[in-house]
Amino acid sequence: MAFFDQYASRLNEAAIKHLSDGLCTYHPAPRAADVLDVPYQFDKSFELIDENGLGRLATTLLVPVAKVGEVDRRAEFTVNGRRWRYGSVVEEDGAFVRIEVT
């Protein structure tokens, strides 16, 4: 099983490297150390569906959990010189977390 885990980890790293939109800085919380060079995918038109079946467009960041861990509600991300605030977790699969940002 360890071989498969290593293989999956290397595959995730390769996918992140080739499919990311670049690198951002993660600011976990006040007085916490910033995390530099976090690969991300930025989506300004991600469709969110609420419990009533109504959709709306949201701005989201997809980042690897291995780099950011559990994202604090006070977190912020700097992408291309612009700082985005944490809104909510949209989805998480264990390897990646998609966060709505404002």
PDB file of C-alpha atoms in Angstrom:
ATOM      1  CA  MET A   1       0.000   0.000   0.000  1.00  0.00           C
ATOM      2  CA  ALA A   2       2.897   2.368   0.693  1.00  0.00           C
ATOM      3  CA  PHE A   3       4.001   2.179  -2.953  1.00  0.00           C
ATOM      4  CA  PHE A   4       0.550   3.213  -4.151  1.00  0.00           C
ATOM      5  CA  ASP A   5       0.486   6.138  -1.695  1.00  0.00           C
ATOM      6  CA  GLN A   6       3.866   7.358  -2.944  1.00  0.00           C
ATOM      7  CA  TYR A   7       2.737   7.009  -6.558  1.00  0.00           C
ATOM      8  CA  ALA A   8      -0.507   8.921  -5.895  1.00  0.00           C
ATOM      9  CA  SER A   9       1.421  11.660  -4.094  1.00  0.00           C
ATOM     10  CA  ARG A  10       3.855  12.059  -7.008  1.00  0.00           C
ATOM     11  CA  LEU A  11       0.959  12.108  -9.455  1.00  0.00           C
ATOM     12  CA  ASN A  12      -0.804  14.837  -7.443  1.00  0.00           C
ATOM     13  CA  GLU A  13       2.396  16.911  -7.381  1.00  0.00           C
ATOM     14  CA  ALA A  14       2.783  16.607 -11.148  1.00  0.00           C
ATOM     15  CA  ALA A  15      -0.844  17.554 -11.732  1.00  0.00           C
ATOM     16  CA  ILE A  16      -0.543  20.569  -9.456  1.00  0.00           C
ATOM     17  CA  LYS A  17       2.629  21.712 -11.170  1.00  0.00           C
ATOM     18  CA  HIS A  18       1.243  21.468 -14.709  1.00  0.00           C
ATOM     19  CA  LEU A  19      -2.374  22.490 -14.156  1.00  0.00           C
ATOM     20  CA  SER A  20      -2.009  25.355 -11.701  1.00  0.00           C
ATOM     21  CA  ASP A  21      -2.493  28.996 -12.636  1.00  0.00           C
ATOM     22  CA  GLY A  22       0.623  29.938 -10.703  1.00  0.00           C
ATOM     23  CA  LEU A  23       1.737  30.373  -7.113  1.00  0.00           C
ATOM     24  CA  CYS A  24       0.027  32.389  -4.392  1.00  0.00           C
ATOM     25  CA  THR A  25       0.749  33.269  -0.774  1.00  0.00           C
ATOM     26  CA  TYR A  26      -1.460  31.879   1.983  1.00  0.00           C
ATOM     27  CA  HIS A  27      -1.927  34.046   5.076  1.00  0.00           C
ATOM     28  CA  PRO A  28      -3.397  31.554   7.601  1.00  0.00           C
ATOM     29  CA  ALA A  29      -4.388  33.937  10.412  1.00  0.00           C
ATOM     30  CA  PRO A  30      -3.078  37.030  12.125  1.00  0.00           C
ATOM     31  CA  ARG A  31       0.370  36.492  13.666  1.00  0.00           C
ATOM     32  CA  ALA A  32       0.825  33.150  11.895  1.00  0.00           C
ATOM     33  CA  ALA A  33       3.636  32.571   9.426  1.00  0.00           C
ATOM     34  CA  ASP A  34       2.695  33.010   5.768  1.00  0.00           C
ATOM     35  CA  VAL A  35       2.909  30.018   3.449  1.00  0.00           C
ATOM     36  CA  LEU A  36       4.684  30.965   0.229  1.00  0.00           C
ATOM     37  CA  ASP A  37       4.495  29.338  -3.198  1.00  0.00           C
ATOM     38  CA  VAL A  38       1.116  27.625  -2.891  1.00  0.00           C
ATOM     39  CA  PRO A  39      -0.038  26.377  -6.309  1.00  0.00           C
ATOM     40  CA  TYR A  40      -3.588  27.391  -7.096  1.00  0.00           C
ATOM     41  CA  GLN A  41      -6.360  27.373  -9.683  1.00  0.00           C
ATOM     42  CA  PHE A  42      -8.408  30.562  -9.796  1.00  0.00           C
ATOM     43  CA  ASP A  43     -12.008  30.507 -11.018  1.00  0.00           C
ATOM     44  CA  LYS A  44     -14.077  33.704 -11.199  1.00  0.00           C
ATOM     45  CA  SER A  45     -17.198  31.918 -12.432  1.00  0.00           C
ATOM     46  CA  PHE A  46     -17.598  28.770 -10.344  1.00  0.00           C
ATOM     47  CA  GLU A  47     -21.282  27.869 -10.045  1.00  0.00           C
ATOM     48  CA  LEU A  48     -22.524  27.137  -6.538  1.00  0.00           C
ATOM     49  CA  ILE A  49     -25.906  25.459  -6.023  1.00  0.00           C
ATOM     50  CA  ASP A  50     -27.701  26.072  -2.720  1.00  0.00           C
ATOM     51  CA  GLU A  51     -30.072  23.694  -0.911  1.00  0.00           C
ATOM     52  CA  ASN A  52     -33.035  25.144  -2.864  1.00  0.00           C
ATOM     53  CA  GLY A  53     -31.422  24.329  -6.202  1.00  0.00           C
ATOM     54  CA  LEU A  54     -30.647  27.964  -6.997  1.00  0.00           C
ATOM     55  CA  GLY A  55     -27.288  28.721  -8.530  1.00  0.00           C
ATOM     56  CA  ARG A  56     -24.966  31.668  -8.251  1.00  0.00           C
ATOM     57  CA  LEU A  57     -21.501  32.432  -9.529  1.00  0.00           C
ATOM     58  CA  ALA A  58     -18.651  32.657  -7.051  1.00  0.00           C
ATOM     59  CA  THR A  59     -14.935  33.370  -7.144  1.00  0.00           C
ATOM     60  CA  THR A  60     -12.954  30.371  -5.885  1.00  0.00           C
ATOM     61  CA  LEU A  61      -9.416  29.167  -5.329  1.00  0.00           C
ATOM     62  CA  LEU A  62      -8.474  25.503  -5.538  1.00  0.00           C
ATOM     63  CA  VAL A  63      -5.383  24.782  -3.407  1.00  0.00           C
ATOM     64  CA  PRO A  64      -3.663  21.604  -2.171  1.00  0.00           C
ATOM     65  CA  VAL A  65      -4.503  20.585   1.389  1.00  0.00           C
ATOM     66  CA  ALA A  66      -0.885  19.467   1.863  1.00  0.00           C
ATOM     67  CA  LYS A  67       0.211  23.115   1.561  1.00  0.00           C
ATOM     68  CA  VAL A  68      -2.579  24.896   3.467  1.00  0.00           C
ATOM     69  CA  GLY A  69      -3.896  22.315   5.932  1.00  0.00           C
ATOM     70  CA  GLU A  70      -7.216  23.206   7.524  1.00  0.00           C
ATOM     71  CA  VAL A  71      -8.081  26.701   6.302  1.00  0.00           C
ATOM     72  CA  ASP A  72      -8.947  29.166   9.054  1.00  0.00           C
ATOM     73  CA  ARG A  73     -11.957  31.456   8.568  1.00  0.00           C
ATOM     74  CA  ARG A  74      -9.624  34.456   9.044  1.00  0.00           C
ATOM     75  CA  ALA A  75      -7.357  33.316   6.209  1.00  0.00           C
ATOM     76  CA  GLU A  76      -6.411  35.371   3.191  1.00  0.00           C
ATOM     77  CA  PHE A  77      -4.653  34.606  -0.089  1.00  0.00           C
ATOM     78  CA  THR A  78      -2.519  36.924  -2.212  1.00  0.00           C
ATOM     79  CA  VAL A  79      -2.911  36.161  -5.906  1.00  0.00           C
ATOM     80  CA  ASN A  80      -1.077  38.323  -8.456  1.00  0.00           C
ATOM     81  CA  GLY A  81      -0.768  41.173  -5.974  1.00  0.00           C
ATOM     82  CA  ARG A  82      -4.433  41.148  -4.923  1.00  0.00           C
ATOM     83  CA  ARG A  83      -5.472  39.925  -1.479  1.00  0.00           C
ATOM     84  CA  TRP A  84      -8.573  37.700  -1.285  1.00  0.00           C
ATOM     85  CA  ARG A  85     -10.445  36.901   1.941  1.00  0.00           C
ATOM     86  CA  TYR A  86     -11.719  33.478   2.884  1.00  0.00           C
ATOM     87  CA  GLY A  87     -15.482  33.118   2.370  1.00  0.00           C
ATOM     88  CA  SER A  88     -16.234  29.438   2.874  1.00  0.00           C
ATOM     89  CA  VAL A  89     -15.093  25.968   1.891  1.00  0.00           C
ATOM     90  CA  VAL A  90     -16.975  24.915  -1.224  1.00  0.00           C
ATOM     91  CA  GLU A  91     -15.587  21.388  -1.540  1.00  0.00           C
ATOM     92  CA  GLU A  92     -12.754  19.275  -0.201  1.00  0.00           C
ATOM     93  CA  ASP A  93     -11.632  15.841  -1.323  1.00  0.00           C
ATOM     94  CA  GLY A  94      -8.694  15.306   1.024  1.00  0.00           C
ATOM     95  CA  ALA A  95      -6.067  16.334  -1.542  1.00  0.00           C
ATOM     96  CA  PHE A  96      -7.521  19.670  -2.642  1.00  0.00           C
ATOM     97  CA  VAL A  97      -9.817  22.245  -1.103  1.00  0.00           C
ATOM     98  CA  ARG A  98     -11.899  24.748  -3.099  1.00  0.00           C
ATOM     99  CA  ILE A  99     -12.462  27.982  -1.190  1.00  0.00           C
ATOM    100  CA  GLU A 100     -14.876  30.763  -2.027  1.00  0.00           C
ATOM    101  CA  VAL A 101     -13.012  34.064  -1.756  1.00  0.00           C
ATOM    102  CA  THR A 102     -14.168  37.678  -1.724  1.00  0.00           C
TER     103      THR A 102
END
